[in-house]
CSV table of C-alpha atoms in Angstrom, one decimal:
chain,number,residue,atom,x,y,z
A,369,UNK,CA,105.9,99.2,128.7
A,370,UNK,CA,106.3,102.5,130.6
A,371,UNK,CA,107.7,105.9,129.8
A,372,UNK,CA,108.3,107.4,126.3
A,373,UNK,CA,109.2,104.9,123.8
A,374,UNK,CA,110.0,106.0,120.2
A,375,UNK,CA,108.6,104.0,117.2
A,376,UNK,CA,110.4,103.2,114.1
A,377,UNK,CA,108.2,105.7,112.4
A,378,UNK,CA,109.8,109.2,113.5
A,379,UNK,CA,107.0,111.4,113.4
A,380,UNK,CA,105.3,109.6,116.4
A,381,UNK,CA,106.0,109.5,120.0
A,382,UNK,CA,104.1,106.9,122.4
A,383,UNK,CA,103.6,106.8,126.1
A,384,UNK,CA,102.5,103.6,127.9
A,385,UNK,CA,102.1,101.2,125.3
A,386,UNK,CA,102.6,97.5,125.0
A,387,UNK,CA,104.4,95.7,122.2
A,388,UNK,CA,101.2,94.8,120.4
A,389,UNK,CA,100.0,98.5,120.7
A,390,UNK,CA,103.2,99.7,119.0
A,391,UNK,CA,103.1,96.9,116.3
A,392,UNK,CA,99.3,98.3,115.4
A,393,UNK,CA,100.3,101.8,115.7
A,394,UNK,CA,103.0,101.2,113.0
A,395,UNK,CA,100.5,100.0,110.6
A,396,UNK,CA,98.8,103.1,110.7
A,397,UNK,CA,101.1,104.6,108.1
A,398,UNK,CA,100.0,102.2,105.6
A,399,UNK,CA,103.3,101.9,103.9
A,400,UNK,CA,102.8,100.0,100.4
A,401,UNK,CA,99.5,101.6,99.7
A,402,UNK,CA,101.0,102.2,96.2
A,403,UNK,CA,104.4,101.6,94.6
A,404,UNK,CA,106.3,102.0,91.4
A,405,UNK,CA,109.4,101.3,90.1
A,406,UNK,CA,112.0,103.0,87.5
A,407,UNK,CA,112.9,101.3,84.0
A,408,UNK,CA,116.2,100.0,85.0
A,409,UNK,CA,114.8,98.7,88.5
A,410,UNK,CA,117.1,100.8,90.7
A,411,UNK,CA,114.8,103.2,92.2
A,412,UNK,CA,111.5,102.7,93.8
A,413,UNK,CA,108.8,105.0,95.2
A,414,UNK,CA,106.5,103.9,98.0
A,415,UNK,CA,103.4,105.6,99.0
A,416,UNK,CA,101.7,105.5,102.5
A,417,UNK,CA,98.3,107.2,102.3
A,418,UNK,CA,97.6,106.8,105.9
A,419,UNK,CA,100.7,108.3,107.3
A,420,UNK,CA,100.3,111.3,109.9
A,421,UNK,CA,96.3,110.7,110.3
A,422,UNK,CA,96.1,110.3,106.7
A,423,UNK,CA,97.9,113.2,105.5
A,424,UNK,CA,100.0,110.7,103.5
A,425,UNK,CA,103.5,110.8,102.2
A,426,UNK,CA,105.8,108.7,100.2
A,427,UNK,CA,109.6,107.4,100.2
A,428,UNK,CA,112.3,107.0,97.8
A,429,UNK,CA,114.3,104.0,97.9
A,430,UNK,CA,117.4,103.4,95.3
A,431,UNK,CA,119.4,100.2,94.7
A,432,UNK,CA,123.2,99.5,94.5
A,433,UNK,CA,124.0,95.9,93.7
A,434,UNK,CA,121.8,94.0,96.0
A,435,UNK,CA,121.3,96.6,98.5
A,436,UNK,CA,118.5,99.0,98.9
A,437,UNK,CA,118.8,102.1,100.6
A,438,UNK,CA,116.2,105.0,101.5
A,439,UNK,CA,117.2,108.0,99.8
A,440,UNK,CA,114.2,110.6,100.7
A,441,UNK,CA,111.3,110.7,102.7
A,442,UNK,CA,108.5,111.1,104.1
A,443,UNK,CA,107.9,113.7,101.1
A,444,UNK,CA,104.6,115.5,101.9
A,445,UNK,CA,103.4,118.1,99.3
A,446,UNK,CA,102.6,121.3,101.0
A,447,UNK,CA,99.6,122.3,99.3
A,448,UNK,CA,97.1,119.8,100.4
A,449,UNK,CA,93.7,120.2,101.9
A,450,UNK,CA,92.3,118.5,105.1
A,451,UNK,CA,93.2,114.7,104.9
A,452,UNK,CA,94.5,114.3,101.0
A,453,UNK,CA,95.7,110.7,101.5
A,454,UNK,CA,98.8,111.4,99.6
A,455,UNK,CA,100.0,108.2,98.3
A,456,UNK,CA,96.8,106.7,97.4
A,457,UNK,CA,98.6,105.9,94.2
A,458,UNK,CA,102.0,106.6,92.7
A,459,UNK,CA,104.0,106.4,89.3
A,460,UNK,CA,107.6,107.0,88.7
A,461,UNK,CA,109.0,107.9,85.2
A,462,UNK,CA,111.5,105.5,83.3
A,463,UNK,CA,114.4,107.4,84.3
A,464,UNK,CA,113.3,107.7,87.9
A,465,UNK,CA,113.6,111.5,87.9
A,466,UNK,CA,109.9,112.3,88.1
A,467,UNK,CA,107.0,110.9,90.4
A,468,UNK,CA,103.3,111.4,90.3
A,469,UNK,CA,101.6,111.3,93.5
A,470,UNK,CA,97.7,110.9,94.0
A,471,UNK,CA,95.8,112.0,96.8
A,472,UNK,CA,92.3,110.8,96.4
A,473,UNK,CA,90.7,112.4,99.5
A,474,UNK,CA,92.2,116.1,98.9
A,475,UNK,CA,89.6,118.9,99.7
A,476,UNK,CA,87.4,116.3,101.2
A,477,UNK,CA,87.1,113.9,98.4
A,478,UNK,CA,87.7,116.0,95.1
A,479,UNK,CA,91.2,114.6,95.1
A,480,UNK,CA,94.4,116.0,93.7
A,481,UNK,CA,97.9,114.8,92.3
A,482,UNK,CA,101.3,116.2,92.9
A,483,UNK,CA,104.3,115.9,90.9
A,484,UNK,CA,107.7,115.5,92.3
A,485,UNK,CA,111.2,116.0,90.3
A,486,UNK,CA,114.7,115.1,91.3
A,487,UNK,CA,117.2,117.8,90.6
A,488,UNK,CA,120.8,117.7,91.9
A,489,UNK,CA,120.0,114.6,93.8
A,490,UNK,CA,117.1,116.1,95.8
A,491,UNK,CA,113.6,115.5,95.5
A,492,UNK,CA,111.1,118.5,95.4
A,493,UNK,CA,107.7,119.1,94.6
A,494,UNK,CA,107.1,120.7,91.1
A,495,UNK,CA,104.5,123.4,90.9
A,496,UNK,CA,101.2,123.2,92.7
A,497,UNK,CA,98.8,120.3,93.0
A,498,UNK,CA,96.9,119.3,89.7
A,499,UNK,CA,93.1,119.2,90.0
A,500,UNK,CA,91.5,118.5,86.7
A,501,UNK,CA,88.4,120.6,85.8
A,502,UNK,CA,84.9,119.3,85.3
A,503,UNK,CA,85.6,117.2,88.5
A,504,UNK,CA,83.1,117.3,91.3
A,505,UNK,CA,83.3,117.4,95.1
A,506,UNK,CA,83.5,113.4,95.2
A,507,UNK,CA,85.5,112.7,92.2
A,508,UNK,CA,88.6,111.2,94.1
A,509,UNK,CA,90.8,112.5,91.5
A,510,UNK,CA,94.3,110.5,92.1
A,511,UNK,CA,92.9,107.2,93.0
A,512,UNK,CA,95.0,106.1,90.3
A,513,UNK,CA,98.0,107.5,88.2
A,514,UNK,CA,100.0,106.7,85.4
A,515,UNK,CA,103.2,108.5,83.9
A,516,UNK,CA,104.6,107.8,80.4
A,517,UNK,CA,108.5,107.0,80.3
A,518,UNK,CA,109.7,110.5,79.8
A,519,UNK,CA,107.5,111.7,82.7
A,520,UNK,CA,105.9,114.4,80.4
A,521,UNK,CA,102.4,112.9,80.1
A,522,UNK,CA,100.0,112.0,82.9
A,523,UNK,CA,96.8,110.0,83.3
A,524,UNK,CA,94.7,110.5,86.2
A,525,UNK,CA,91.8,108.6,87.3
A,526,UNK,CA,89.0,109.5,89.7
A,527,UNK,CA,86.3,106.6,90.0
A,528,UNK,CA,83.8,108.8,92.1
A,529,UNK,CA,83.2,111.5,89.7
A,530,UNK,CA,79.5,112.2,88.7
A,531,UNK,CA,78.0,109.8,91.3
A,532,UNK,CA,80.4,106.9,90.7
A,533,UNK,CA,80.3,107.2,86.9
A,534,UNK,CA,84.2,108.1,87.0
A,535,UNK,CA,86.6,109.7,84.7
A,536,UNK,CA,90.1,110.2,83.8
A,537,UNK,CA,92.1,113.4,83.2
A,538,UNK,CA,95.0,113.9,80.9
A,539,UNK,CA,98.1,116.3,81.7
A,540,UNK,CA,101.2,117.2,79.8
A,541,UNK,CA,104.4,118.9,80.8
A,542,UNK,CA,106.2,121.6,78.8
A,543,UNK,CA,109.4,122.7,80.7
A,544,UNK,CA,108.3,122.7,84.4
A,545,UNK,CA,104.7,123.6,83.6
A,546,UNK,CA,101.8,121.0,84.0
A,547,UNK,CA,98.6,121.7,81.7
A,548,UNK,CA,95.4,119.6,81.2
A,549,UNK,CA,94.9,118.2,77.8
A,550,UNK,CA,91.5,118.7,76.8
A,551,UNK,CA,88.2,118.2,79.0
A,552,UNK,CA,87.7,115.0,81.3
A,553,UNK,CA,87.4,111.7,79.7
A,554,UNK,CA,84.5,109.5,80.2
A,555,UNK,CA,84.4,106.1,78.3
A,556,UNK,CA,81.6,105.5,75.8
A,557,UNK,CA,79.2,102.4,76.0
A,558,UNK,CA,79.3,102.3,79.9
A,559,UNK,CA,76.2,99.9,81.3
A,560,UNK,CA,74.7,100.6,84.6
A,561,UNK,CA,75.7,104.4,85.5
A,562,UNK,CA,78.0,103.7,88.2
A,563,UNK,CA,81.0,102.1,86.0
A,564,UNK,CA,83.6,103.9,88.5
A,565,UNK,CA,85.9,104.5,85.6
A,566,UNK,CA,89.3,105.4,86.4
A,567,UNK,CA,89.8,103.0,89.4
A,568,UNK,CA,92.6,102.1,87.5
A,569,UNK,CA,94.9,103.9,84.8
A,570,UNK,CA,97.7,103.1,82.4
A,571,UNK,CA,99.6,105.2,79.8
A,572,UNK,CA,102.2,103.8,77.3
A,573,UNK,CA,106.0,104.7,77.3
A,574,UNK,CA,105.3,107.3,74.7
A,575,UNK,CA,102.1,108.7,76.2
A,576,UNK,CA,99.9,107.9,73.1
A,577,UNK,CA,97.8,105.1,74.2
A,578,UNK,CA,96.1,104.8,77.5
A,579,UNK,CA,93.4,102.5,79.2
A,580,UNK,CA,91.3,102.7,82.5
A,581,UNK,CA,89.4,100.3,84.4
A,582,UNK,CA,85.8,100.4,85.6
A,583,UNK,CA,85.3,97.6,87.9
A,584,UNK,CA,81.5,98.0,88.4
A,585,UNK,CA,80.2,98.4,84.9
A,586,UNK,CA,77.8,96.1,83.6
A,587,UNK,CA,74.0,95.3,83.7
A,588,UNK,CA,74.8,93.0,86.6
A,589,UNK,CA,77.0,95.2,88.9
A,590,UNK,CA,80.6,94.3,89.1
A,591,UNK,CA,80.9,92.6,85.8
A,592,UNK,CA,83.3,95.3,85.0
A,593,UNK,CA,85.0,96.6,81.9
A,594,UNK,CA,88.2,98.6,80.3
A,595,UNK,CA,88.4,101.3,77.8
A,596,UNK,CA,91.1,102.1,75.6
A,597,UNK,CA,91.9,105.2,73.6
A,598,UNK,CA,94.4,107.3,71.7
A,599,UNK,CA,95.6,109.8,74.5
A,600,UNK,CA,96.7,112.4,71.9
A,601,UNK,CA,93.0,112.5,70.8
A,602,UNK,CA,91.3,112.3,74.3
A,603,UNK,CA,87.6,112.5,73.4
A,604,UNK,CA,84.6,109.8,74.0
A,605,UNK,CA,84.4,109.3,70.4
A,606,UNK,CA,87.9,107.8,70.4
A,607,UNK,CA,87.5,104.9,72.6
A,608,UNK,CA,86.6,101.2,72.7
A,609,UNK,CA,84.9,99.4,75.7
A,610,UNK,CA,86.1,95.9,76.2
A,611,UNK,CA,84.7,93.4,78.4
A,612,UNK,CA,87.3,90.8,79.5
A,613,UNK,CA,85.9,87.2,79.7
A,614,UNK,CA,87.6,83.9,80.3
């Protein structure tokens, strides 16, 4: 292939590439790194943490009848640092109007989360990036995210914190302002010192119950465990560690 060829990804322009080269380069966006769908199933968000040399981004799609249409994107937060991997994780509220987008590598691995809000048909970043206090330079905050149904409560996982012990952070929104709720949370009873808590997170619709996964927990590495807690009382004494067995 000679001359200038425009790929399906609008941010790239390629020269002298064959068809195989183009297929490989199109994969670099890593679309589908993360996905989430609204309560009625008609709004979907898709993260691509490799887009634009790992700046990352996400897209918004909506359904009408049986047809899906891209409504916005690629959307990229403005206040990122270095290669943030935006779209590492993503979660959308029940009504499809609020999205939380994780970037686990922001600021060389500290990580961050960005909130986006749909207003009058337009998606825009709401406030500045969220970085929980007490994390270290390799926390990977934003590796996992989960929003409550109304989009006002957020759980964020960072499984690299404290030399891979891992942790989660809770945030709540009042109006347009997000505030961290308590200090970082680390589940009690972890075994092995490198549980990687926060690898996965989930918060209930009402934002009052949360869970997190730590896949490396155990006396034998990678047995794994999950922790449950009342997120309105995010404290180490308020947790239950569970090892799932078959």
